[in-house]
Coordinates of C-alpha atoms and ligand atoms in Angstrom, one line a residue:
X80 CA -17.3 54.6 -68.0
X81 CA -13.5 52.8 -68.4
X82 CA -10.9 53.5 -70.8
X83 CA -9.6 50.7 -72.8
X84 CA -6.6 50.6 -70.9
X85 CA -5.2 47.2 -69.7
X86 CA -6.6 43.6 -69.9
X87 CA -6.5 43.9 -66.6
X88 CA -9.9 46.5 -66.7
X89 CA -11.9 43.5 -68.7
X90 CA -13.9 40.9 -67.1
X91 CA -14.2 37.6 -68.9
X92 CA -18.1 38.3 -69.9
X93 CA -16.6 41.7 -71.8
X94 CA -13.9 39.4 -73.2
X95 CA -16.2 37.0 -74.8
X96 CA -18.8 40.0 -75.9
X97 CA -15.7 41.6 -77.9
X98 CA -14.7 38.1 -79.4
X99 CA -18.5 37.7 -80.3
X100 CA -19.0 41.2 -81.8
X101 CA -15.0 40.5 -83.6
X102 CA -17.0 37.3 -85.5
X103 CA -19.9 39.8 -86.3
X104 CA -18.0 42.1 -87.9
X105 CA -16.0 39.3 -89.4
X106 CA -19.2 37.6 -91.3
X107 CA -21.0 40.7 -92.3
X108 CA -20.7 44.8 -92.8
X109 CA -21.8 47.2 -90.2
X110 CA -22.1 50.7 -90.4
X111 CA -22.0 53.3 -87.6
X112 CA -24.9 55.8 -88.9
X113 CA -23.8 59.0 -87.0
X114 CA -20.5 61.5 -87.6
X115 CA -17.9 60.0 -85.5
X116 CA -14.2 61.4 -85.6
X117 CA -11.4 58.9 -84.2
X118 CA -7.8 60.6 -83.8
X119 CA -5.1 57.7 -83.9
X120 CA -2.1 59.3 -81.7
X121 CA 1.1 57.1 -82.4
X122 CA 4.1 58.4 -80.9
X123 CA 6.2 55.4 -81.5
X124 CA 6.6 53.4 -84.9
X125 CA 3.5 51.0 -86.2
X126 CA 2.4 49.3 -89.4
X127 CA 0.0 46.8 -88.4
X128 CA -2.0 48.4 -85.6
X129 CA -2.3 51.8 -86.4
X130 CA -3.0 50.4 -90.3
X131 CA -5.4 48.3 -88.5
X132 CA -7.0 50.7 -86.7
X133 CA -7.9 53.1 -89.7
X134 CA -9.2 49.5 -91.8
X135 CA -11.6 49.2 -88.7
X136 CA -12.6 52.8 -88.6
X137 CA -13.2 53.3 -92.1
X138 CA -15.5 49.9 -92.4
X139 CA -17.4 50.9 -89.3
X140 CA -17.9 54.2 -91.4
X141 CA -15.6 56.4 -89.0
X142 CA -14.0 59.1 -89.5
X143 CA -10.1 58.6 -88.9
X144 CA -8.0 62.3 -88.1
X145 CA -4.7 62.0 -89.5
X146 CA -2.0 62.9 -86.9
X147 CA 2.2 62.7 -87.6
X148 CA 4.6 63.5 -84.8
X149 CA 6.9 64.4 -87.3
X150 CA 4.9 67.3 -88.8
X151 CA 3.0 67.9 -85.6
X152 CA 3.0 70.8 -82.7
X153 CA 4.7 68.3 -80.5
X154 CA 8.1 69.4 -82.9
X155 CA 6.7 72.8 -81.0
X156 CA 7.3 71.3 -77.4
X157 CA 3.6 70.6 -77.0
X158 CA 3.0 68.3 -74.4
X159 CA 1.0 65.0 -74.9
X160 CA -1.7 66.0 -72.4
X161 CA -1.9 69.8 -74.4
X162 CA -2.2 67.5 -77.9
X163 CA -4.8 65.2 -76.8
X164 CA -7.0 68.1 -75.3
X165 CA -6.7 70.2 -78.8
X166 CA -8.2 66.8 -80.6
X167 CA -11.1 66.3 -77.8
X168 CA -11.8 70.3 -78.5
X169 CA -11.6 69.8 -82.1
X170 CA -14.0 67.7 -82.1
X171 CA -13.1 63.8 -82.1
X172 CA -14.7 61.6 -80.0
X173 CA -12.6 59.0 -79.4
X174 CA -8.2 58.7 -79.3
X175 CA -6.2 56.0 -79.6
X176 CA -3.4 56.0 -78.5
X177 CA 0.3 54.5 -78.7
X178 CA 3.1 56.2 -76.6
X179 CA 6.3 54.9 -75.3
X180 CA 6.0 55.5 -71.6
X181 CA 4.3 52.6 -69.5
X182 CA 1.9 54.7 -67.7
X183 CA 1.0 57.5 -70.2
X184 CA -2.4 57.2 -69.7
X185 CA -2.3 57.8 -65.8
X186 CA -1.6 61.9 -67.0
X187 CA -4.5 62.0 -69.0
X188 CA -7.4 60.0 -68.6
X189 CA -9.0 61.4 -65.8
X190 CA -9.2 64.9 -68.2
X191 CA -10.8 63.5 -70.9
X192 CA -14.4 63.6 -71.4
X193 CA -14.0 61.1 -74.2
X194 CA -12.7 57.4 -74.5
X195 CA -9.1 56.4 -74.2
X196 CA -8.3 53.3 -76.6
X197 CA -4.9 51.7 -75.9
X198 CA -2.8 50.8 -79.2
X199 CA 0.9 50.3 -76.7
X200 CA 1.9 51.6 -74.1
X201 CA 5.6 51.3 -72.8
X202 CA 6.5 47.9 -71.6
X203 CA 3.2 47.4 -70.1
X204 CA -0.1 47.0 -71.9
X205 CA -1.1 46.2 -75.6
X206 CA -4.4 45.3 -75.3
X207 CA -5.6 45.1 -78.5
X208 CA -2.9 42.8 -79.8
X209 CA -3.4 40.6 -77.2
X210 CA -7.3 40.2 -77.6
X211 CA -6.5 39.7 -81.7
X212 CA -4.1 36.9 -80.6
X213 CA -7.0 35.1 -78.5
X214 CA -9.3 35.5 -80.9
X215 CA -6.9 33.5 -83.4
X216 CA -6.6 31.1 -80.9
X217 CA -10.3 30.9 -80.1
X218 CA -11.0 30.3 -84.4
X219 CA -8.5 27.9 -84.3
X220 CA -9.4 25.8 -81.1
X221 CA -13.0 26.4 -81.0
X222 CA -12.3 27.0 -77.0
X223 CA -9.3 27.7 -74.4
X224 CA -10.3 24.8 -72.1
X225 CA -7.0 22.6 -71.7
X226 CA -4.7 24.8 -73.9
X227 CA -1.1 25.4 -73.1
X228 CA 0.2 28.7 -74.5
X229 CA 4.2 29.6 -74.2
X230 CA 4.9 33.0 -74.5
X231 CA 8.9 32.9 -76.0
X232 CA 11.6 35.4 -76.7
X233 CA 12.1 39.1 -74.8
X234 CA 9.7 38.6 -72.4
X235 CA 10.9 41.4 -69.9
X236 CA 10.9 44.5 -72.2
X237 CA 7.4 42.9 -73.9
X238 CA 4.0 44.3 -73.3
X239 CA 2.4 41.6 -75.9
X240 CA 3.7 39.4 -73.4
X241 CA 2.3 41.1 -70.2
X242 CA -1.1 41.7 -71.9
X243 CA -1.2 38.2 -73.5
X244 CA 0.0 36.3 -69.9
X245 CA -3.1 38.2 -68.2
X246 CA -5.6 37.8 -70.8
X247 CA -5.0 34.0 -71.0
X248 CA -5.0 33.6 -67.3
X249 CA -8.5 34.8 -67.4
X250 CA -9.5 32.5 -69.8
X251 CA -8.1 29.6 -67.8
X252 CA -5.2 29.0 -70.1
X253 CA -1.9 27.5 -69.0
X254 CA 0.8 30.2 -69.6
X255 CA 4.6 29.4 -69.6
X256 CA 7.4 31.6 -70.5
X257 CA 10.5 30.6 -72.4
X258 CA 13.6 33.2 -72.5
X259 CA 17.3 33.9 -72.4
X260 CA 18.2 34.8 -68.9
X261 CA 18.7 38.8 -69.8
X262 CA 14.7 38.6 -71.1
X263 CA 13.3 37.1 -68.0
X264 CA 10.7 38.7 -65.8
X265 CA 10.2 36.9 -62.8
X266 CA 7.7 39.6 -61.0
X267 CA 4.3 38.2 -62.6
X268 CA 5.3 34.7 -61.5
X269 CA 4.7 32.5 -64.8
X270 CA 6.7 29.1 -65.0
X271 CA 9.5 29.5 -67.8
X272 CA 10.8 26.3 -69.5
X273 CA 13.0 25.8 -72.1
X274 CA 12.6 26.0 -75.6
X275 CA 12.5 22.3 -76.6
X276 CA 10.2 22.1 -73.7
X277 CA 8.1 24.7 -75.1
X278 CA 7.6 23.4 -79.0
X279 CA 6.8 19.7 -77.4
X280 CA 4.4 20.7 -74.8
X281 CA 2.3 23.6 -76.1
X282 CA -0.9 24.2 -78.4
X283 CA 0.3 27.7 -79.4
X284 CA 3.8 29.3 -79.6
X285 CA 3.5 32.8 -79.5
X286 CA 6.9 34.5 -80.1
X287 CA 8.5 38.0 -79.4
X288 CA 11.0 40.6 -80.9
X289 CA 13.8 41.5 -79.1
X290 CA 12.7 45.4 -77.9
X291 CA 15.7 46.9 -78.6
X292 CA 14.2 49.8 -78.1
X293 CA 13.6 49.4 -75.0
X294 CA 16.9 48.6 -73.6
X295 CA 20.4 49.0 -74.5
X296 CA 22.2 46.8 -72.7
X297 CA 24.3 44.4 -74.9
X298 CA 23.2 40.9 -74.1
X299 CA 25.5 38.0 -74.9
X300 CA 22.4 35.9 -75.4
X301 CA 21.9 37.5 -78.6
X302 CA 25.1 35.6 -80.3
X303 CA 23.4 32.3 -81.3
X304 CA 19.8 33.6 -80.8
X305 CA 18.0 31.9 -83.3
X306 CA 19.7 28.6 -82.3
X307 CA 19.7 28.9 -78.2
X308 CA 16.4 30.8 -77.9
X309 CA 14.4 30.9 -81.1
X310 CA 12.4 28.7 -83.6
X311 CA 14.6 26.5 -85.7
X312 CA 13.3 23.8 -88.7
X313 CA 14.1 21.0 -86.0
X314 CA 12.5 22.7 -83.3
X315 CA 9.2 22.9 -85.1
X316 CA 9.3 19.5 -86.5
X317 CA 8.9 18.5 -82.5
X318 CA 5.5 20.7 -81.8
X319 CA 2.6 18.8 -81.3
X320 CA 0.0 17.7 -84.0
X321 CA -1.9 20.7 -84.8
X322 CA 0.0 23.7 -82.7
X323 CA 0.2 26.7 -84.5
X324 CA 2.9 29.6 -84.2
X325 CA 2.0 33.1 -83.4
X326 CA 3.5 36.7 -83.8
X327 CA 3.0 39.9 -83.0
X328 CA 5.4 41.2 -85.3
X329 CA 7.6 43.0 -86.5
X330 CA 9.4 39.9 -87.3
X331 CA 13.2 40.0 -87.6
X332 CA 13.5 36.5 -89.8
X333 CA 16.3 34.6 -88.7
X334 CA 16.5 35.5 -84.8
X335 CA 13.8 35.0 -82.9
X336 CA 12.2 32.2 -86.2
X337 CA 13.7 30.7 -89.2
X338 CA 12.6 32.6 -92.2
X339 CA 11.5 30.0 -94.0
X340 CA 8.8 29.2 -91.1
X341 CA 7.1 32.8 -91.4
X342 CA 4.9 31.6 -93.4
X343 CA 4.9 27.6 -92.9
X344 CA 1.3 25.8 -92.2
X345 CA 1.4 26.1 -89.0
X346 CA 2.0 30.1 -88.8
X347 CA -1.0 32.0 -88.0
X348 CA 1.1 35.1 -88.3
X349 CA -1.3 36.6 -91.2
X350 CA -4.0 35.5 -89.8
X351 CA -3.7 37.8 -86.5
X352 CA -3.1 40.9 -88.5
X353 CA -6.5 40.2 -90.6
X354 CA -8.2 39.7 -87.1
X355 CA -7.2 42.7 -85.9
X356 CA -9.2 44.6 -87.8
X357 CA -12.3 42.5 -86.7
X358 CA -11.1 42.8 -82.6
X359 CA -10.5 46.9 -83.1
X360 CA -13.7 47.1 -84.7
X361 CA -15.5 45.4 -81.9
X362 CA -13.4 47.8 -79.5
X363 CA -14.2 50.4 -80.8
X364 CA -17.6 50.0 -80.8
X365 CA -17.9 49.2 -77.3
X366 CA -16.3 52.3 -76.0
X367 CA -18.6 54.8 -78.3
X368 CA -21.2 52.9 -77.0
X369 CA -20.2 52.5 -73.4
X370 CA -19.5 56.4 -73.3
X371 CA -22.9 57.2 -75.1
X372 CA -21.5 58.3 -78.1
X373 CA -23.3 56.5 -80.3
X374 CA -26.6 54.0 -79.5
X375 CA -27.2 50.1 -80.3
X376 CA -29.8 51.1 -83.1
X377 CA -26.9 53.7 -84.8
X378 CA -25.2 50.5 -85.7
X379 CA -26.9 48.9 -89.0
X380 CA -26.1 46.4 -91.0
X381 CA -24.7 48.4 -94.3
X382 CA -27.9 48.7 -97.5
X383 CA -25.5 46.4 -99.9
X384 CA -25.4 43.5 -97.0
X385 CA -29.2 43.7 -96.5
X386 CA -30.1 44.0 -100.4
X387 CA -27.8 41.1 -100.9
X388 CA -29.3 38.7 -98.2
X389 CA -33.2 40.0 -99.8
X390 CA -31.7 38.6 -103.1
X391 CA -30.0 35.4 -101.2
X392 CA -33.6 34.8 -100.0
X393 CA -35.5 35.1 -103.1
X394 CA -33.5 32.8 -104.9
Ligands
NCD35 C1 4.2 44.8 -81.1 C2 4.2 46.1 -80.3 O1 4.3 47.2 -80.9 O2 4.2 46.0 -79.1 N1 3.8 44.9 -82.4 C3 2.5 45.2 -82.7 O3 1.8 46.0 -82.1 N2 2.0 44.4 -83.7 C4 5.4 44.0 -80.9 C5 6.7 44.5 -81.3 O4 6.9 45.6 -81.6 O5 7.6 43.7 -81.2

């Protein structure tokens, strides 16, 4: 029984399962018959995931446990390994979990006797995001075979980039890197090319906030951003016929993309957030089921679906 930790944990047959069970969700409405209780533990700032997370819980027919840091006993000095223990002996039967420190989930996972989901962690791992951005990619191309992805923007203090560099690998997709010199990571060994380079060769731009979060040193880079390093109108007039643009978000409009291309045709940007709630679905199913909490035959396709398709038939 694994955690959902890192992409790194997934083979490429799990991959395709999730994307699979993502599209089954997608088409029709499921329901998890049995009492399940989901705690989502975010320790650092989130609107689309954690809001994501509670969509997918509450259609699968979860349970969600509200937890704030701000009004928690964390403000006590309660440690993150005391806090997740209290919710596995309250009851809930699965966490998921954002936190700020890269390897969180070394403290606790061996003491848990109930899944681990992932929703961030540090610089390293988001691997949720990253399997909602290949799923877009996957509705858009029908396939990853010959697709060149760049990954663009702070690509040393991102874990959407980490996640989304290994995840693509897997699939056989051609990963590049474009960033300002301060943002480079050279350690997991992906060819960066320029920006102009990037919007003329590749199928899907994926592009990064600056984390400055994550690091305070002033970067120079940061001047003429948006110009240098980022998305401009004349940049995306060069991408090739039918490359889309993808984000994680937050977006800060006007640095890392011009505003006015947020929401141009080619931005998918809307699109990922709605497949989130599709990919954490399909997560989250597979770790109640790969932990035993719930069986195959306690997932059913919800009365209104199968009423509607008797009444589809008949007429
Ligand atoms: C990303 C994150 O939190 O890592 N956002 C997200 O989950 N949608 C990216 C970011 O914060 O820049």
């Amino acid at each position: 029984m694994k955690h959902f930790i890192s992409i790194k944990d997934l083979t490429v047959e799990e991959i395709y399962q999730l994307l699979k069970m993502a599209k089954m969700y997608r088409e029709d409405d499921y329901k998890i018959t049995k009492q399940i209780f989901v705690a989502n533990l975010f320790f650092e700032p989130s609107t689309r995931t954690k809001t994501s997370f509670i969509v997918a819980e509450r259609k699968l027919g979860l349970e969600d446990l509200e937890f704030a840091t701000q009004t928690s006993s964390m403000k006590k000095g309660e440690t993150l390994y005391d806090t997740v223990k209290t919710f596995e002996a309250v009851g809930a039967d699965c966490l998921v979990i954002r936190h700020e420190h890269d390897e969180w989930s070394k403290s606790i996972s061996k003491d848990l006797q109930i899944p681990i989901i992932n929703a961030g962690s540090g610089k390293k791992d988001h691997p949720t995001q990253s399997l909602l951005d290949i799923d877009t990619i996957y509705q858009e191309f029908g396939s990853f075979k010959d697709l060149k992805v760049a990954i663009a923007g702070d690509v040393k203090h991102s874990r959407v980039a980490r996640s989304n560099a290994q995840l693509l690998t897997k699939l056989g997709v051609k990963v590049y890197f474009t960033a300002a010199e301060d943002f480079k990571e050279t350690e997991m060994g992906y060819p960066y090319i320029t920006m102009d380079e990037a919007v003329e060769m590749c199928d899907v731009l994926m592009l990064l906030r600056i984390q400055h979060e994550r690091h305070d040193e002033f970067s120079s880079s940061t001047i003429n951003y948006l110009e240098d390093f980022g998305l401009t109108k004349e940049r995306e007039k060069n991408m090739k016929e039918g490359a889309i643009i993808l984000h994680p978000g937050p977006v800060n409009r006007g640095v890392e993309i011009d505003p006015d291309l947020v929401e141009c045709k080619r931005s998918r940007i809307s699109k990922q957030i709605e497949n989130g709630v599709y990919t954490r679905m399909a997560v989250l199913t597979k770790q109640l089921l790969e932990w035993d909490i719930i069986k195959e035959s306690q997932i059913r396709k919800s009365p209104s679906q199968i009423t509607q398709t008797k009444k589809h038939k008949a007429n």
